[in-house]
Every structure is written in C-alpha cells, then in structure tokens.
Amino acid sequence: KNTPSANRAAEEARRESHGPTKSEAYSPGRKMYSSAARTNLTSDRVTVHRSDIVGEGQFRIAYAGTYLNGNRKNQEAVCKSFKSKYKVIEQEFFDTDDRVNERAIQFAEDWNDICPQGKDIQITYGTVSYLNDGNSYLIEPLIRYFQKFTSNNGWIANENDVGWAVLAMEAFSHFTYHRSGGQMIVCDLQGRYRFDRYNRNKCRFELTDVAICSRQKRFGVTDLGEKGIESFFYNHRCNKFCHCNGTWSSPRMQRNWFDSHSGTSMMASSDAYLLETRNQARFTSSLQPIYDHYDDSSDDDSW
C-alpha cells in the first residue's frame, strides 16, 4: 500500500542510493547554533527552480527554491550560483564564506548584548550545495522586502531613501571596528528590518551576504582590506546608535579609496597588495582587477 509514510521512506532510500535529482540540491551537515544566526536549520534538501530567476547581477544568478525536509520544509529558499564567466572567483568565495559569516555572527552576538531594544541583528548563514548538473549553489532562507544599507567600498545609503535603519547599520559597522581592536569591520550590509507590532522584543534586522574588510585581508574576494576600512569611515558620521556602551575607537586615517557605489566589489587574493594603504592606487568603478557588482538585488527579494 502506498501510504504517505511509505512514499517518504521510498524517496529517502532513492536519495541515499542515487543522490539528488538534477533539480535537487543536497547540502552536507554544516550547523551553526546562535541566536544571531539565521540558518537553514535542519533542512538539507532543496528543489532549485531554475526556470524561476529571483534576480541576476554581474556575478551571480539567483534562483527560487523550496526546502524539501527539516524545520523549513515547504518554505521558500534562494539558490545563488556564480555565472560561468566568474567561476575563477567562485571557489575562493565559497572557501571563505564560512569564515566571514561565523565572525560576523560573533560580532552580532556582542552587538545584541548592548544595542537598543528591537535593534538586534541576525546574520544569514547559508550552505553550499551541489547539483548533479555540476553547478554549485549557496542555499539560504529567502528574505523578502530587501534593502541595501551599505557596501564594502565605502558607500552608505541615504537616510532619506531607506529610513533610520541605515543609521543602526552604520553603527554596527563602527562597533565591529572598535570590538576587533581596529582590525576589521563588518560591512556590505543588506537585508530587511523585521518589525513585530505584537512583541517589540522580536523586532530585528535580518542580513545576508555580509562582507568583512580586514587589515590582514583574510576574508576572501569581498575583503577590500585597509582601504575598505578607511573608505567606510571617510563616509561615516556617528549617529545616535554609535557609542551606546562607551566611546568607540575610529581609525586615524580616513580616505575615500573607491568611487563608492551600492554594488559589492570583489578582488582576487592574488591582487591583495593593491589594497594596502602603502600602495597609493585609488580605484574607480572601471579599474581592474576590482570587479564591480551592480544591481545585487531585485525589488522584493534578497539573493
């Protein structure tokens, strides 16, 4: 008799023996447990809807997806894949993605301990998954009503365009510089502010695809090093969310090294020497080997 439980058991047996189908991504068991982490939870199988493109930018295409099992079963996912033209930086991006998110989550935990009520932050921690067609995907829970607050090249959104939320996001980046002893900042902040009118304690920011700029450039292709740090502070003005637990430090040198824009910039580690401040190169949006990533969102969704 083909009962639902029997069908599920047969499907699981098929997956174990044959692997996922061509449209189904499987992600090995990587876990992150933190109140500041927004994860796939126990869901490790996703159907990738390759005919349903959520958004497309210079580097990646984002497809809609549906979780097949676990806590997020039947919920919407987003499945991000590099275009073939940019496969050269894909592996370096994936190799450091865990490191970026884990460090950003640690900072978010510290921020959540001292921030004003309702300004907590959750960082999305996705999973790299593989299809039988040879493509790899970064699988994450979908974020609706997406906004871009800051980039990694010093750009900061105008408060008139995105509201007060950008002030809190700027302050978080400043906080991470102080908390790290001046060694790095978490930047490229994008996502949404989730408002809960019934319980203000549940109001929070949900962010995805964050970057870290560090003096040692240890965080992959979106780490713009010392020049990324100085460019942020050149454009940052402290606001009511800064210094909420005492005076925060800032770098002595603040310079705009980039033609700042809302897109994410990427640079391979082989060119990292260009990001040291002793190298006087200043970057424009058309200068190689910086790759400028425009339109990294659709109107409604994060990808």
CSV table of C-alpha atoms in Angstrom, one decimal:
chain,number,residue,atom,x,y,z
A,1,LYS,CA,0.0,0.0,0.0
A,2,ASN,CA,1.4,3.4,-1.0
A,3,THR,CA,0.9,5.3,2.2
A,4,PRO,CA,2.4,8.8,2.6
A,5,SER,CA,5.0,7.4,5.1
A,6,ALA,CA,5.9,4.6,2.8
A,7,ASN,CA,6.3,7.0,-0.1
A,8,ARG,CA,8.6,9.2,2.0
A,9,ALA,CA,10.6,6.2,3.0
A,10,ALA,CA,11.0,5.1,-0.6
A,11,GLU,CA,12.1,8.6,-1.6
A,12,GLU,CA,14.7,8.7,1.1
A,13,ALA,CA,16.0,5.4,0.1
A,14,ARG,CA,16.3,6.6,-3.5
A,15,ARG,CA,18.2,9.7,-2.5
A,16,GLU,CA,20.6,7.6,-0.4
A,17,SER,CA,21.3,5.2,-3.2
A,18,HIS,CA,21.2,7.5,-6.2
A,19,GLY,CA,21.8,11.0,-4.8
A,20,PRO,CA,19.6,14.1,-5.5
A,21,THR,CA,17.9,14.7,-8.9
A,22,LYS,CA,19.2,17.3,-11.3
A,23,SER,CA,16.9,19.9,-9.8
A,24,GLU,CA,17.5,19.0,-6.2
A,25,ALA,CA,20.4,20.3,-4.2
A,26,TYR,CA,21.8,18.4,-1.2
A,27,SER,CA,23.9,20.2,1.4
A,28,PRO,CA,26.1,18.2,3.8
A,29,GLY,CA,25.5,18.7,7.5
A,30,ARG,CA,27.1,22.0,8.4
A,31,LYS,CA,25.5,23.5,11.5
A,32,MET,CA,25.6,26.9,13.2
A,33,TYR,CA,23.8,27.4,16.5
A,34,SER,CA,23.5,31.0,17.6
A,35,SER,CA,20.7,33.4,18.4
A,36,ALA,CA,22.4,35.8,15.9
A,37,ALA,CA,22.4,33.2,13.1
A,38,ARG,CA,19.6,32.8,10.5
A,39,THR,CA,20.2,29.3,9.0
A,40,ASN,CA,18.7,26.5,7.0
A,41,LEU,CA,18.1,24.8,10.4
A,42,THR,CA,17.7,21.0,9.8
A,43,SER,CA,16.7,21.4,6.2
A,44,ASP,CA,19.4,20.0,3.9
A,45,ARG,CA,17.5,19.3,0.7
A,46,VAL,CA,16.2,22.0,-1.7
A,47,THR,CA,14.5,21.9,-5.1
A,48,VAL,CA,16.1,24.6,-7.3
A,49,HIS,CA,13.6,26.1,-9.6
A,50,ARG,CA,15.9,27.0,-12.5
A,51,SER,CA,13.1,28.5,-14.6
A,52,ASP,CA,12.3,31.0,-11.8
A,53,ILE,CA,15.0,33.6,-11.5
A,54,VAL,CA,14.7,35.7,-8.4
A,55,GLY,CA,17.4,38.2,-9.6
A,56,GLU,CA,20.5,38.5,-11.7
A,57,GLY,CA,23.6,40.6,-11.3
A,58,GLN,CA,27.0,40.8,-12.9
A,59,PHE,CA,28.5,37.9,-10.9
A,60,ARG,CA,25.6,35.6,-9.9
A,61,ILE,CA,22.1,34.4,-10.8
A,62,ALA,CA,19.7,33.7,-8.0
A,63,TYR,CA,17.0,31.0,-8.4
A,64,ALA,CA,13.9,30.4,-6.3
A,65,GLY,CA,13.9,27.2,-4.3
A,66,THR,CA,11.8,25.2,-2.0
A,67,TYR,CA,13.0,23.3,1.1
A,68,LEU,CA,12.1,19.6,0.9
A,69,ASN,CA,12.7,18.5,4.5
A,70,GLY,CA,13.5,19.6,8.0
A,71,ASN,CA,12.3,22.6,10.0
A,72,ARG,CA,12.0,24.7,6.9
A,73,LYS,CA,10.1,22.2,4.8
A,74,ASN,CA,7.9,23.9,2.1
A,75,GLN,CA,9.4,27.3,2.9
A,76,GLU,CA,11.0,29.5,0.2
A,77,ALA,CA,14.7,29.4,-0.3
A,78,VAL,CA,17.1,31.3,-2.6
A,79,CYS,CA,19.8,29.5,-4.5
A,80,LYS,CA,22.7,31.7,-5.6
A,81,SER,CA,25.1,30.5,-8.3
A,82,PHE,CA,28.1,32.2,-10.0
A,83,LYS,CA,27.9,32.7,-13.7
A,84,SER,CA,30.4,30.6,-15.7
A,85,LYS,CA,32.4,33.7,-16.5
A,86,TYR,CA,33.2,34.3,-12.9
A,87,LYS,CA,33.9,30.7,-11.8
A,88,VAL,CA,37.5,31.8,-11.3
A,89,ILE,CA,36.5,33.6,-8.1
A,90,GLU,CA,33.7,31.2,-7.1
A,91,GLN,CA,35.9,28.7,-5.2
A,92,GLU,CA,37.7,31.4,-3.2
A,93,PHE,CA,34.3,33.0,-2.3
A,94,PHE,CA,33.0,29.7,-1.1
A,95,ASP,CA,36.2,28.8,0.8
A,96,THR,CA,35.9,31.9,2.9
A,97,ASP,CA,32.1,32.2,3.2
A,98,ASP,CA,32.0,30.2,6.4
A,99,ARG,CA,34.8,32.3,8.0
A,100,VAL,CA,33.0,35.6,7.1
A,101,ASN,CA,29.6,34.5,8.4
A,102,GLU,CA,31.0,33.0,11.6
A,103,ARG,CA,33.0,36.1,12.5
A,104,ALA,CA,30.1,38.4,11.6
A,105,ILE,CA,27.7,36.3,13.8
A,106,GLN,CA,30.2,36.7,16.7
A,107,PHE,CA,30.1,40.4,16.3
A,108,ALA,CA,26.3,40.4,16.0
A,109,GLU,CA,26.1,38.4,19.3
A,110,ASP,CA,28.1,41.1,21.0
A,111,TRP,CA,26.1,43.9,19.4
A,112,ASN,CA,22.8,42.3,20.5
A,113,ASP,CA,24.1,42.4,24.1
A,114,ILE,CA,24.4,46.2,24.1
A,115,CYS,CA,22.1,47.6,21.3
A,116,PRO,CA,18.8,49.4,22.0
A,117,GLN,CA,15.7,47.2,22.2
A,118,GLY,CA,14.5,46.0,18.9
A,119,LYS,CA,17.8,46.6,17.1
A,120,ASP,CA,19.1,43.0,17.3
A,121,ILE,CA,20.9,41.6,14.2
A,122,GLN,CA,20.7,38.1,12.7
A,123,ILE,CA,23.2,37.1,10.0
A,124,THR,CA,22.2,34.6,7.4
A,125,TYR,CA,24.4,31.6,7.3
A,126,GLY,CA,23.8,29.6,4.1
A,127,THR,CA,25.0,26.2,2.9
A,128,VAL,CA,27.0,25.5,-0.3
A,129,SER,CA,25.1,22.7,-2.1
A,130,TYR,CA,25.8,20.8,-5.4
A,131,LEU,CA,23.5,19.7,-8.2
A,132,ASN,CA,24.1,16.7,-10.5
A,133,ASP,CA,24.4,19.2,-13.4
A,134,GLY,CA,27.8,20.3,-12.0
A,135,ASN,CA,26.6,23.6,-10.6
A,136,SER,CA,27.1,24.7,-7.0
A,137,TYR,CA,24.7,26.9,-5.1
A,138,LEU,CA,24.7,29.0,-1.9
A,139,ILE,CA,21.3,28.0,-0.3
A,140,GLU,CA,19.7,30.4,2.1
A,141,PRO,CA,16.2,31.1,3.5
A,142,LEU,CA,14.7,33.9,1.4
A,143,ILE,CA,14.5,37.4,2.6
A,144,ARG,CA,11.5,39.5,1.4
A,145,TYR,CA,11.4,43.3,1.1
A,146,PHE,CA,15.2,43.6,0.8
A,147,GLN,CA,17.1,46.9,1.2
A,148,LYS,CA,20.8,47.7,0.7
A,149,PHE,CA,22.2,49.8,3.6
A,150,THR,CA,26.0,49.8,3.0
A,151,SER,CA,28.5,48.3,0.6
A,152,ASN,CA,32.1,47.2,1.1
A,153,ASN,CA,33.6,50.1,-0.9
A,154,GLY,CA,32.5,52.9,1.5
A,155,TRP,CA,29.1,53.6,0.1
A,156,ILE,CA,26.4,54.3,2.6
A,157,ALA,CA,22.7,54.6,1.7
A,158,ASN,CA,20.9,58.0,2.3
A,159,GLU,CA,18.7,58.1,5.3
A,160,ASN,CA,16.1,59.8,3.2
A,161,ASP,CA,15.9,56.8,0.9
A,162,VAL,CA,15.9,53.9,3.4
A,163,GLY,CA,15.0,55.5,6.7
A,164,TRP,CA,16.5,55.3,10.2
A,165,ALA,CA,17.7,51.7,9.7
A,166,VAL,CA,20.8,52.7,7.9
A,167,LEU,CA,21.9,54.6,11.0
A,168,ALA,CA,21.8,51.4,13.0
A,169,MET,CA,23.7,49.5,10.3
A,170,GLU,CA,26.4,52.2,10.1
A,171,ALA,CA,26.7,52.0,13.9
A,172,PHE,CA,27.1,48.2,13.8
A,173,SER,CA,30.0,48.5,11.3
A,174,HIS,CA,31.6,51.1,13.6
A,175,PHE,CA,31.0,48.8,16.6
A,176,THR,CA,32.8,45.9,14.9
A,177,TYR,CA,35.9,48.1,14.2
A,178,HIS,CA,36.0,49.0,17.9
A,179,ARG,CA,35.3,45.5,19.1
A,180,SER,CA,38.0,44.0,16.9
A,181,GLY,CA,40.6,46.4,18.2
A,182,GLY,CA,40.7,48.2,14.9
A,183,GLN,CA,41.5,45.1,12.8
A,184,MET,CA,38.3,44.8,10.7
A,185,ILE,CA,34.8,45.9,10.0
A,186,VAL,CA,31.6,44.0,9.0
A,187,CYS,CA,30.1,45.8,6.0
A,188,ASP,CA,28.1,45.3,2.8
A,189,LEU,CA,25.0,45.2,5.0
A,190,GLN,CA,21.8,44.3,3.2
A,191,GLY,CA,18.5,42.7,4.1
A,192,ARG,CA,15.5,43.9,6.0
A,193,TYR,CA,14.2,45.2,9.3
A,194,ARG,CA,11.6,42.8,10.6
A,195,PHE,CA,9.0,44.6,12.7
A,196,ASP,CA,6.8,42.7,15.1
A,197,ARG,CA,4.0,45.0,16.3
A,198,TYR,CA,2.9,42.5,18.9
A,199,ASN,CA,6.2,41.9,20.5
A,200,ARG,CA,8.9,44.6,20.2
A,201,ASN,CA,11.5,42.1,21.6
A,202,LYS,CA,11.2,40.2,18.4
A,203,CYS,CA,11.9,43.1,16.1
A,204,ARG,CA,15.3,42.6,14.4
A,205,PHE,CA,17.5,43.1,11.4
A,206,GLU,CA,17.9,40.1,9.1
A,207,LEU,CA,21.0,40.4,6.9
A,208,THR,CA,22.6,38.4,4.1
A,209,ASP,CA,25.8,38.4,2.0
A,210,VAL,CA,27.7,40.5,4.5
A,211,ALA,CA,31.4,41.2,3.9
A,212,ILE,CA,34.4,41.8,6.2
A,213,CYS,CA,37.2,44.2,5.4
A,214,SER,CA,40.3,43.4,7.4
A,215,ARG,CA,43.8,44.7,7.7
A,216,GLN,CA,45.2,41.2,7.0
A,217,LYS,CA,42.7,40.6,4.1
A,218,ARG,CA,41.7,37.2,5.5
A,219,PHE,CA,38.1,37.2,4.4
A,220,GLY,CA,38.0,36.4,0.7
A,221,VAL,CA,37.2,38.3,-2.5
A,222,THR,CA,34.9,40.9,-0.9
A,223,ASP,CA,37.5,41.8,1.7
A,224,LEU,CA,38.9,45.2,0.5
A,225,GLY,CA,41.4,45.4,3.2
A,226,GLU,CA,42.7,48.6,4.9
A,227,LYS,CA,41.3,50.6,2.0
A,228,GLY,CA,37.8,49.3,2.6
A,229,ILE,CA,38.1,50.2,6.3
A,230,GLU,CA,39.3,53.7,5.6
A,231,SER,CA,36.7,54.3,2.9
A,232,PHE,CA,33.8,53.4,5.3
A,233,PHE,CA,35.0,55.8,7.9
A,234,TYR,CA,35.5,58.5,5.4
A,235,ASN,CA,31.8,58.4,4.6
A,236,HIS,CA,30.5,57.5,8.1
A,237,ARG,CA,29.2,60.1,10.5
A,238,CYS,CA,28.5,58.9,14.1
A,239,ASN,CA,24.8,58.9,15.0
A,240,LYS,CA,22.5,58.2,17.9
A,241,PHE,CA,23.3,54.5,17.8
A,242,CYS,CA,27.1,54.9,18.0
A,243,HIS,CA,29.0,54.8,21.3
A,244,CYS,CA,26.0,53.2,23.1
A,245,ASN,CA,28.2,51.5,25.6
A,246,GLY,CA,31.1,53.9,25.8
A,247,THR,CA,33.4,55.7,23.4
A,248,TRP,CA,34.3,53.6,20.3
A,249,SER,CA,37.6,53.9,18.5
A,250,SER,CA,38.0,55.1,14.9
A,251,PRO,CA,41.0,54.9,12.5
A,252,ARG,CA,43.3,57.9,12.4
A,253,MET,CA,43.5,57.8,8.6
A,254,GLN,CA,40.2,58.1,6.8
A,255,ARG,CA,40.3,58.3,3.0
A,256,ASN,CA,38.0,57.5,0.1
A,257,TRP,CA,39.9,55.0,-1.9
A,258,PHE,CA,37.0,54.0,-4.2
A,259,ASP,CA,34.3,55.6,-6.3
A,260,SER,CA,31.8,54.3,-3.9
A,261,HIS,CA,28.5,52.8,-5.1
A,262,SER,CA,25.9,50.5,-3.8
A,263,GLY,CA,27.3,47.4,-5.6
A,264,THR,CA,29.6,44.9,-4.0
A,265,SER,CA,33.2,44.9,-5.2
A,266,MET,CA,35.3,41.8,-5.5
A,267,MET,CA,39.1,41.3,-5.8
A,268,ALA,CA,41.0,38.0,-6.0
A,269,SER,CA,43.6,37.4,-3.3
A,270,SER,CA,46.4,37.4,-5.8
A,271,ASP,CA,45.8,41.2,-6.2
A,272,ALA,CA,45.6,41.9,-2.4
A,273,TYR,CA,48.8,44.0,-2.4
A,274,LEU,CA,46.8,46.8,-4.2
A,275,LEU,CA,44.6,47.1,-1.1
A,276,GLU,CA,47.4,48.0,1.3
A,277,THR,CA,47.4,51.7,2.1
A,278,ARG,CA,51.1,51.9,1.3
A,279,ASN,CA,50.1,51.3,-2.3
A,280,GLN,CA,48.7,54.6,-3.4
A,281,ALA,CA,46.4,53.1,-6.1
A,282,ARG,CA,42.9,54.6,-5.9
A,283,PHE,CA,40.2,52.7,-7.6
A,284,THR,CA,37.4,53.8,-9.9
A,285,SER,CA,34.4,51.7,-10.8
A,286,SER,CA,36.0,50.7,-14.1
A,287,LEU,CA,39.5,49.9,-12.9
A,288,GLN,CA,40.6,46.2,-13.0
A,289,PRO,CA,41.1,44.0,-11.1
A,290,ILE,CA,38.3,45.3,-9.0
A,291,TYR,CA,35.0,43.7,-10.2
A,292,ASP,CA,32.1,46.0,-9.6
A,293,HIS,CA,28.8,44.2,-8.8
A,294,TYR,CA,25.8,46.3,-9.6
A,295,ASP,CA,22.1,45.6,-9.0
A,296,ASP,CA,22.7,42.9,-6.5
A,297,SER,CA,19.1,42.7,-5.6
A,298,SER,CA,15.6,42.7,-7.0
A,299,ASP,CA,12.9,45.0,-5.8
A,300,ASP,CA,11.4,42.4,-3.4
A,301,ASP,CA,14.0,39.8,-2.6
A,302,SER,CA,17.5,39.2,-1.4
A,303,TRP,CA,19.6,36.9,-3.3
